[in-house]
């Protein structure tokens, strides 16, 4: 089956699922289960806090999901995201003796742990909403009821993606900024900020150091990634009454 046809079918299949599953409901469930702090626009008047939110937003807007769909050592998988940001297709390619992709060998990945899934929020244009509604629930629940991967494995893979996203931002010297008209009223904006800050606190990382993050400061950079992994794994221990 040609990949373009497969993607069209994939889009149609997930359209009904998008109606049946509400991203806002997932965010509300997370907010309740984790008693997340609620931030408001006035909080951005604190310059240090605004820098922290800007860092999180900027890095997440450049964070892909390649490693997240290569669980179990399936490193030949590639992630294709539709321009609408909602539908993603994972494709496995054969490689030659040099590790180069062999054209025409792409096949859709349909196994639970690595298959593509519907995104409630655009990964690049709505990165905070995407993390809260699409990524964090995946940490906890996986792709399906019988997902063989563990939450630790999923978090470890995502932190690798986060590392790539941050690496790109730092190497390009991109400013930590928020989108024009950013408001915490947007779905997932406050929740993702609260999740990141709590994970960093659990992992023993002072969020004030985010403003010191640059390509040369290896100690701060590595401390951030380690703290995120430790903190997110610890958050998975919380029993969920709403997020199921």
PDB file of C-alpha atoms in Angstrom:
ATOM      1  CA  UNK A   1       0.000   0.000   0.000  1.00  0.00           C
ATOM      2  CA  UNK A   2       1.409   3.405  -0.913  1.00  0.00           C
ATOM      3  CA  UNK A   3       2.142   5.581   2.109  1.00  0.00           C
ATOM      4  CA  UNK A   4      -0.050   8.429   0.848  1.00  0.00           C
ATOM      5  CA  UNK A   5      -3.030   6.081   0.681  1.00  0.00           C
ATOM      6  CA  UNK A   6      -2.188   4.662   4.097  1.00  0.00           C
ATOM      7  CA  UNK A   7      -2.078   8.138   5.575  1.00  0.00           C
ATOM      8  CA  UNK A   8      -5.478   8.997   4.090  1.00  0.00           C
ATOM      9  CA  UNK A   9      -7.017   5.865   5.595  1.00  0.00           C
ATOM     10  CA  UNK A  10      -5.278   6.586   8.870  1.00  0.00           C
ATOM     11  CA  UNK A  11      -6.761  10.086   8.941  1.00  0.00           C
ATOM     12  CA  UNK A  12     -10.293   8.792   8.388  1.00  0.00           C
ATOM     13  CA  UNK A  13      -9.914   6.117  11.053  1.00  0.00           C
ATOM     14  CA  UNK A  14      -8.907   8.583  13.718  1.00  0.00           C
ATOM     15  CA  UNK A  15     -11.486  11.244  12.857  1.00  0.00           C
ATOM     16  CA  UNK A  16     -14.211   9.371  14.760  1.00  0.00           C
ATOM     17  CA  UNK A  17     -11.872   8.683  17.661  1.00  0.00           C
ATOM     18  CA  UNK A  18     -11.184  12.404  17.967  1.00  0.00           C
ATOM     19  CA  UNK A  19     -14.911  12.967  18.463  1.00  0.00           C
ATOM     20  CA  UNK A  20     -15.220  10.158  20.990  1.00  0.00           C
ATOM     21  CA  UNK A  21     -12.231  11.249  23.056  1.00  0.00           C
ATOM     22  CA  UNK A  22     -11.968  14.806  24.250  1.00  0.00           C
ATOM     23  CA  UNK A  23      -8.497  16.223  24.894  1.00  0.00           C
ATOM     24  CA  UNK A  24      -9.958  18.704  27.342  1.00  0.00           C
ATOM     25  CA  UNK A  25     -11.319  15.819  29.411  1.00  0.00           C
ATOM     26  CA  UNK A  26      -7.851  14.307  29.691  1.00  0.00           C
ATOM     27  CA  UNK A  27      -6.394  17.617  30.811  1.00  0.00           C
ATOM     28  CA  UNK A  28      -9.121  18.036  33.410  1.00  0.00           C
ATOM     29  CA  UNK A  29      -8.443  14.518  34.689  1.00  0.00           C
ATOM     30  CA  UNK A  30      -4.724  15.229  35.045  1.00  0.00           C
ATOM     31  CA  UNK A  31      -5.389  18.537  36.782  1.00  0.00           C
ATOM     32  CA  UNK A  32      -7.610  16.781  39.314  1.00  0.00           C
ATOM     33  CA  UNK A  33      -5.488  13.682  39.924  1.00  0.00           C
ATOM     34  CA  UNK A  34      -2.292  15.677  40.442  1.00  0.00           C
ATOM     35  CA  UNK A  35      -3.830  18.740  42.132  1.00  0.00           C
ATOM     36  CA  UNK A  36      -1.831  20.928  39.767  1.00  0.00           C
ATOM     37  CA  UNK A  37      -1.192  24.556  40.596  1.00  0.00           C
ATOM     38  CA  UNK A  38      -3.260  26.897  38.429  1.00  0.00           C
ATOM     39  CA  UNK A  39      -1.367  29.758  36.814  1.00  0.00           C
ATOM     40  CA  UNK A  40      -2.888  32.962  35.462  1.00  0.00           C
ATOM     41  CA  UNK A  41      -1.759  35.737  33.129  1.00  0.00           C
ATOM     42  CA  UNK A  42      -0.803  37.950  36.072  1.00  0.00           C
ATOM     43  CA  UNK A  43       1.814  35.392  37.105  1.00  0.00           C
ATOM     44  CA  UNK A  44       3.774  36.246  33.958  1.00  0.00           C
ATOM     45  CA  UNK A  45       4.501  39.660  35.487  1.00  0.00           C
ATOM     46  CA  UNK A  46       7.205  37.807  37.414  1.00  0.00           C
ATOM     47  CA  UNK A  47      10.077  38.063  34.940  1.00  0.00           C
ATOM     48  CA  UNK A  48      11.861  34.952  36.233  1.00  0.00           C
ATOM     49  CA  UNK A  49       8.713  32.849  36.016  1.00  0.00           C
ATOM     50  CA  UNK A  50       7.980  34.180  32.517  1.00  0.00           C
ATOM     51  CA  UNK A  51      11.458  33.034  31.422  1.00  0.00           C
ATOM     52  CA  UNK A  52      10.783  29.561  32.794  1.00  0.00           C
ATOM     53  CA  UNK A  53       7.482  29.278  30.926  1.00  0.00           C
ATOM     54  CA  UNK A  54       9.164  30.658  27.800  1.00  0.00           C
ATOM     55  CA  UNK A  55      11.854  27.990  28.003  1.00  0.00           C
ATOM     56  CA  UNK A  56       9.314  25.179  28.385  1.00  0.00           C
ATOM     57  CA  UNK A  57       7.184  26.513  25.524  1.00  0.00           C
ATOM     58  CA  UNK A  58      10.127  27.073  23.169  1.00  0.00           C
ATOM     59  CA  UNK A  59      11.710  23.669  23.739  1.00  0.00           C
ATOM     60  CA  UNK A  60       8.436  21.753  23.482  1.00  0.00           C
ATOM     61  CA  UNK A  61       7.583  23.529  20.219  1.00  0.00           C
ATOM     62  CA  UNK A  62      10.784  22.027  18.752  1.00  0.00           C
ATOM     63  CA  UNK A  63      10.497  18.594  20.346  1.00  0.00           C
ATOM     64  CA  UNK A  64       9.601  15.725  18.021  1.00  0.00           C
ATOM     65  CA  UNK A  65       8.623  12.168  18.908  1.00  0.00           C
ATOM     66  CA  UNK A  66      11.096  10.030  16.977  1.00  0.00           C
ATOM     67  CA  UNK A  67      12.504   8.228  20.034  1.00  0.00           C
ATOM     68  CA  UNK A  68       9.016   7.889  21.503  1.00  0.00           C
ATOM     69  CA  UNK A  69       8.053   5.724  18.522  1.00  0.00           C
ATOM     70  CA  UNK A  70      11.234   3.640  18.513  1.00  0.00           C
ATOM     71  CA  UNK A  71      10.583   1.673  21.692  1.00  0.00           C
ATOM     72  CA  UNK A  72      12.039  -1.797  21.889  1.00  0.00           C
ATOM     73  CA  UNK A  73      15.031  -0.818  19.773  1.00  0.00           C
ATOM     74  CA  UNK A  74      12.961  -0.219  16.607  1.00  0.00           C
ATOM     75  CA  UNK A  75      15.266   2.567  15.430  1.00  0.00           C
ATOM     76  CA  UNK A  76      14.229   2.252  11.774  1.00  0.00           C
ATOM     77  CA  UNK A  77      10.887   3.888  12.571  1.00  0.00           C
ATOM     78  CA  UNK A  78      10.174   7.409  11.366  1.00  0.00           C
ATOM     79  CA  UNK A  79       7.300   9.658  12.413  1.00  0.00           C
ATOM     80  CA  UNK A  80       5.254  11.528   9.822  1.00  0.00           C
ATOM     81  CA  UNK A  81       2.880  14.201  11.136  1.00  0.00           C
ATOM     82  CA  UNK A  82       0.092  15.588   8.954  1.00  0.00           C
ATOM     83  CA  UNK A  83       0.225  19.352   8.431  1.00  0.00           C
ATOM     84  CA  UNK A  84      -2.902  19.733  10.559  1.00  0.00           C
ATOM     85  CA  UNK A  85      -0.868  18.421  13.497  1.00  0.00           C
ATOM     86  CA  UNK A  86      -3.528  15.922  14.511  1.00  0.00           C
ATOM     87  CA  UNK A  87      -2.666  12.763  12.617  1.00  0.00           C
ATOM     88  CA  UNK A  88       0.675  10.994  12.759  1.00  0.00           C
ATOM     89  CA  UNK A  89       1.889   7.945  10.908  1.00  0.00           C
ATOM     90  CA  UNK A  90       4.852   5.827  11.970  1.00  0.00           C
ATOM     91  CA  UNK A  91       6.739   4.200   9.098  1.00  0.00           C
ATOM     92  CA  UNK A  92       9.444   1.546   9.251  1.00  0.00           C
ATOM     93  CA  UNK A  93      12.098   1.554   6.518  1.00  0.00           C
ATOM     94  CA  UNK A  94      14.680  -1.028   5.509  1.00  0.00           C
ATOM     95  CA  UNK A  95      18.303   0.139   5.577  1.00  0.00           C
ATOM     96  CA  UNK A  96      21.295  -0.692   3.412  1.00  0.00           C
ATOM     97  CA  UNK A  97      24.716  -1.777   4.683  1.00  0.00           C
ATOM     98  CA  UNK A  98      25.583   1.868   5.344  1.00  0.00           C
ATOM     99  CA  UNK A  99      22.459   2.444   7.397  1.00  0.00           C
ATOM    100  CA  UNK A 100      20.861   4.557   4.694  1.00  0.00           C
ATOM    101  CA  UNK A 101      17.094   4.376   4.143  1.00  0.00           C
ATOM    102  CA  UNK A 102      16.089   2.286   1.138  1.00  0.00           C
ATOM    103  CA  UNK A 103      13.461   4.138  -0.868  1.00  0.00           C
ATOM    104  CA  UNK A 104      10.220   2.284  -1.482  1.00  0.00           C
ATOM    105  CA  UNK A 105      10.541   0.022   1.573  1.00  0.00           C
ATOM    106  CA  UNK A 106       8.350   2.021   3.962  1.00  0.00           C
ATOM    107  CA  UNK A 107       5.681   0.091   5.858  1.00  0.00           C
ATOM    108  CA  UNK A 108       3.171   1.427   8.363  1.00  0.00           C
ATOM    109  CA  UNK A 109       3.886   0.492  11.978  1.00  0.00           C
ATOM    110  CA  UNK A 110       0.742  -0.844  13.629  1.00  0.00           C
ATOM    111  CA  UNK A 111       2.027  -2.509  16.805  1.00  0.00           C
ATOM    112  CA  UNK A 112       0.660  -0.891  19.929  1.00  0.00           C
ATOM    113  CA  UNK A 113       3.862   0.383  21.514  1.00  0.00           C
ATOM    114  CA  UNK A 114       5.095   2.335  18.486  1.00  0.00           C
ATOM    115  CA  UNK A 115       2.099   3.038  16.264  1.00  0.00           C
ATOM    116  CA  UNK A 116       0.998   6.564  15.441  1.00  0.00           C
ATOM    117  CA  UNK A 117      -1.821   8.152  17.422  1.00  0.00           C
ATOM    118  CA  UNK A 118      -4.222  11.055  17.162  1.00  0.00           C
ATOM    119  CA  UNK A 119      -2.981  14.385  18.557  1.00  0.00           C
ATOM    120  CA  UNK A 120      -5.574  16.592  20.212  1.00  0.00           C
ATOM    121  CA  UNK A 121      -3.257  19.592  19.945  1.00  0.00           C
ATOM    122  CA  UNK A 122      -0.720  20.578  17.285  1.00  0.00           C
ATOM    123  CA  UNK A 123       2.777  19.557  18.521  1.00  0.00           C
ATOM    124  CA  UNK A 124       4.478  22.713  17.235  1.00  0.00           C
ATOM    125  CA  UNK A 125       1.749  25.339  17.321  1.00  0.00           C
ATOM    126  CA  UNK A 126       0.151  24.261  20.637  1.00  0.00           C
ATOM    127  CA  UNK A 127       3.081  22.563  22.396  1.00  0.00           C
ATOM    128  CA  UNK A 128       1.817  22.954  25.965  1.00  0.00           C
ATOM    129  CA  UNK A 129      -1.616  21.613  25.108  1.00  0.00           C
ATOM    130  CA  UNK A 130       0.015  18.766  23.187  1.00  0.00           C
ATOM    131  CA  UNK A 131       2.126  17.759  26.166  1.00  0.00           C
ATOM    132  CA  UNK A 132      -0.796  17.852  28.610  1.00  0.00           C
ATOM    133  CA  UNK A 133      -3.376  16.067  26.450  1.00  0.00           C
ATOM    134  CA  UNK A 134      -1.260  13.810  24.233  1.00  0.00           C
ATOM    135  CA  UNK A 135       2.102  13.108  25.890  1.00  0.00           C
ATOM    136  CA  UNK A 136       1.465  12.972  29.637  1.00  0.00           C
ATOM    137  CA  UNK A 137      -1.518  10.571  29.371  1.00  0.00           C
ATOM    138  CA  UNK A 138       0.646   8.368  27.118  1.00  0.00           C
ATOM    139  CA  UNK A 139       3.283   8.200  29.860  1.00  0.00           C
ATOM    140  CA  UNK A 140       0.657   6.779  32.162  1.00  0.00           C
ATOM    141  CA  UNK A 141      -1.572   4.708  29.867  1.00  0.00           C
ATOM    142  CA  UNK A 142       0.470   3.860  26.772  1.00  0.00           C
ATOM    143  CA  UNK A 143      -1.053   3.678  23.296  1.00  0.00           C
ATOM    144  CA  UNK A 144      -3.643   1.018  24.073  1.00  0.00           C
ATOM    145  CA  UNK A 145      -4.904  -1.246  26.857  1.00  0.00           C
ATOM    146  CA  UNK A 146      -2.332  -3.970  26.182  1.00  0.00           C
ATOM    147  CA  UNK A 147       0.660  -1.711  25.459  1.00  0.00           C
ATOM    148  CA  UNK A 148       3.706  -3.867  26.377  1.00  0.00           C
ATOM    149  CA  UNK A 149       5.960  -0.888  27.117  1.00  0.00           C
ATOM    150  CA  UNK A 150       6.317   0.504  30.650  1.00  0.00           C
ATOM    151  CA  UNK A 151       5.827   4.100  31.749  1.00  0.00           C
ATOM    152  CA  UNK A 152       9.544   4.247  32.606  1.00  0.00           C
ATOM    153  CA  UNK A 153      10.450   3.187  29.058  1.00  0.00           C
ATOM    154  CA  UNK A 154       8.091   5.745  27.570  1.00  0.00           C
ATOM    155  CA  UNK A 155       9.458   8.540  29.732  1.00  0.00           C
ATOM    156  CA  UNK A 156      13.070   7.608  28.983  1.00  0.00           C
ATOM    157  CA  UNK A 157      12.329   7.700  25.241  1.00  0.00           C
ATOM    158  CA  UNK A 158      10.539  11.040  25.481  1.00  0.00           C
ATOM    159  CA  UNK A 159      13.370  12.604  27.480  1.00  0.00           C
ATOM    160  CA  UNK A 160      15.611  11.689  24.536  1.00  0.00           C
ATOM    161  CA  UNK A 161      13.214  13.586  22.277  1.00  0.00           C
ATOM    162  CA  UNK A 162      13.234  16.469  24.753  1.00  0.00           C
ATOM    163  CA  UNK A 163      17.024  16.400  24.664  1.00  0.00           C
ATOM    164  CA  UNK A 164      16.939  16.705  20.861  1.00  0.00           C
ATOM    165  CA  UNK A 165      14.453  19.579  21.039  1.00  0.00           C
ATOM    166  CA  UNK A 166      16.484  21.474  23.617  1.00  0.00           C
ATOM    167  CA  UNK A 167      19.671  20.742  21.696  1.00  0.00           C
ATOM    168  CA  UNK A 168      18.205  22.340  18.586  1.00  0.00           C
ATOM    169  CA  UNK A 169      17.016  25.418  20.489  1.00  0.00           C
ATOM    170  CA  UNK A 170      20.401  25.866  22.164  1.00  0.00           C
ATOM    171  CA  UNK A 171      22.480  25.224  19.041  1.00  0.00           C
ATOM    172  CA  UNK A 172      20.444  27.784  17.075  1.00  0.00           C
ATOM    173  CA  UNK A 173      20.524  30.255  19.975  1.00  0.00           C
ATOM    174  CA  UNK A 174      16.735  30.629  19.806  1.00  0.00           C
ATOM    175  CA  UNK A 175      15.206  33.033  22.322  1.00  0.00           C
ATOM    176  CA  UNK A 176      12.895  31.589  24.980  1.00  0.00           C
ATOM    177  CA  UNK A 177       9.638  33.264  24.039  1.00  0.00           C
ATOM    178  CA  UNK A 178       5.896  32.671  24.207  1.00  0.00           C
ATOM    179  CA  UNK A 179       3.467  32.930  21.306  1.00  0.00           C
ATOM    180  CA  UNK A 180       1.808  36.292  20.758  1.00  0.00           C
ATOM    181  CA  UNK A 181      -1.294  36.561  22.873  1.00  0.00           C
ATOM    182  CA  UNK A 182      -0.262  33.631  25.098  1.00  0.00           C
ATOM    183  CA  UNK A 183      -2.750  33.047  27.896  1.00  0.00           C
ATOM    184  CA  UNK A 184      -2.872  30.399  30.586  1.00  0.00           C
ATOM    185  CA  UNK A 185      -6.577  29.999  29.792  1.00  0.00           C
ATOM    186  CA  UNK A 186      -5.587  27.963  26.767  1.00  0.00           C
ATOM    187  CA  UNK A 187      -6.039  24.219  27.182  1.00  0.00           C
ATOM    188  CA  UNK A 188      -3.031  22.623  28.841  1.00  0.00           C
ATOM    189  CA  UNK A 189      -1.010  25.840  29.197  1.00  0.00           C
ATOM    190  CA  UNK A 190      -1.128  26.004  32.985  1.00  0.00           C
ATOM    191  CA  UNK A 191      -1.157  22.233  33.437  1.00  0.00           C
ATOM    192  CA  UNK A 192       2.003  21.570  31.428  1.00  0.00           C
ATOM    193  CA  UNK A 193       3.822  24.401  33.186  1.00  0.00           C
ATOM    194  CA  UNK A 194       2.837  22.936  36.543  1.00  0.00           C
ATOM    195  CA  UNK A 195       3.883  19.410  35.498  1.00  0.00           C
ATOM    196  CA  UNK A 196       7.329  20.582  34.373  1.00  0.00           C
ATOM    197  CA  UNK A 197       7.947  22.651  37.496  1.00  0.00           C
ATOM    198  CA  UNK A 198       6.818  19.820  39.765  1.00  0.00           C
ATOM    199  CA  UNK A 199       8.958  17.252  37.946  1.00  0.00           C
ATOM    200  CA  UNK A 200      11.989  19.518  38.236  1.00  0.00           C
ATOM    201  CA  UNK A 201      11.324  20.064  41.931  1.00  0.00           C
ATOM    202  CA  UNK A 202      11.033  16.318  42.548  1.00  0.00           C
ATOM    203  CA  UNK A 203      14.236  15.772  40.583  1.00  0.00           C
ATOM    204  CA  UNK A 204      16.082  18.360  42.670  1.00  0.00           C
ATOM    205  CA  UNK A 205      16.575  20.950  39.919  1.00  0.00           C
ATOM    206  CA  UNK A 206      16.096  24.656  40.631  1.00  0.00           C
ATOM    207  CA  UNK A 207      13.822  25.984  37.888  1.00  0.00           C
ATOM    208  CA  UNK A 208      15.573  29.358  38.158  1.00  0.00           C
ATOM    209  CA  UNK A 209      18.524  27.710  36.392  1.00  0.00           C
ATOM    210  CA  UNK A 210      16.496  27.363  33.190  1.00  0.00           C
ATOM    211  CA  UNK A 211      17.488  30.914  32.297  1.00  0.00           C
ATOM    212  CA  UNK A 212      21.133  29.782  32.517  1.00  0.00           C
ATOM    213  CA  UNK A 213      20.627  27.025  29.963  1.00  0.00           C
ATOM    214  CA  UNK A 214      22.915  27.367  26.968  1.00  0.00           C
ATOM    215  CA  UNK A 215      24.945  25.126  24.687  1.00  0.00           C
ATOM    216  CA  UNK A 216      28.075  25.531  26.804  1.00  0.00           C
ATOM    217  CA  UNK A 217      26.590  24.941  30.263  1.00  0.00           C
ATOM    218  CA  UNK A 218      26.707  21.143  30.268  1.00  0.00           C
ATOM    219  CA  UNK A 219      26.134  20.798  34.010  1.00  0.00           C
ATOM    220  CA  UNK A 220      22.861  22.738  33.987  1.00  0.00           C
ATOM    221  CA  UNK A 221      21.671  21.069  30.797  1.00  0.00           C
ATOM    222  CA  UNK A 222      22.317  17.533  32.035  1.00  0.00           C
ATOM    223  CA  UNK A 223      20.837  18.363  35.420  1.00  0.00           C
ATOM    224  CA  UNK A 224      17.636  19.438  33.691  1.00  0.00           C
ATOM    225  CA  UNK A 225      17.245  16.210  31.707  1.00  0.00           C
ATOM    226  CA  UNK A 226      18.042  14.008  34.692  1.00  0.00           C
ATOM    227  CA  UNK A 227      15.592  15.876  36.912  1.00  0.00           C
ATOM    228  CA  UNK A 228      12.817  15.658  34.309  1.00  0.00           C
ATOM    229  CA  UNK A 229      13.255  11.903  33.995  1.00  0.00           C
ATOM    230  CA  UNK A 230      13.346  11.361  37.762  1.00  0.00           C
ATOM    231  CA  UNK A 231      10.419  13.694  38.379  1.00  0.00           C
ATOM    232  CA  UNK A 232       8.153  12.333  35.651  1.00  0.00           C
ATOM    233  CA  UNK A 233       8.804   8.747  36.737  1.00  0.00           C
ATOM    234  CA  UNK A 234       7.936   9.665  40.301  1.00  0.00           C
ATOM    235  CA  UNK A 235       4.717  11.337  39.162  1.00  0.00           C
ATOM    236  CA  UNK A 236       3.642   8.054  37.553  1.00  0.00           C
ATOM    237  CA  UNK A 237       3.319   6.605  41.064  1.00  0.00           C
ATOM    238  CA  UNK A 238       0.286   8.788  41.731  1.00  0.00           C
ATOM    239  CA  UNK A 239      -2.883   6.655  41.644  1.00  0.00           C
ATOM    240  CA  UNK A 240      -5.234   8.037  39.024  1.00  0.00           C
ATOM    241  CA  UNK A 241      -8.927   8.222  39.821  1.00  0.00           C
ATOM    242  CA  UNK A 242      -9.910  10.255  36.758  1.00  0.00           C
ATOM    243  CA  UNK A 243      -7.241   9.489  34.173  1.00  0.00           C
ATOM    244  CA  UNK A 244      -8.066   6.008  32.952  1.00  0.00           C
TER     245      UNK A 244
END
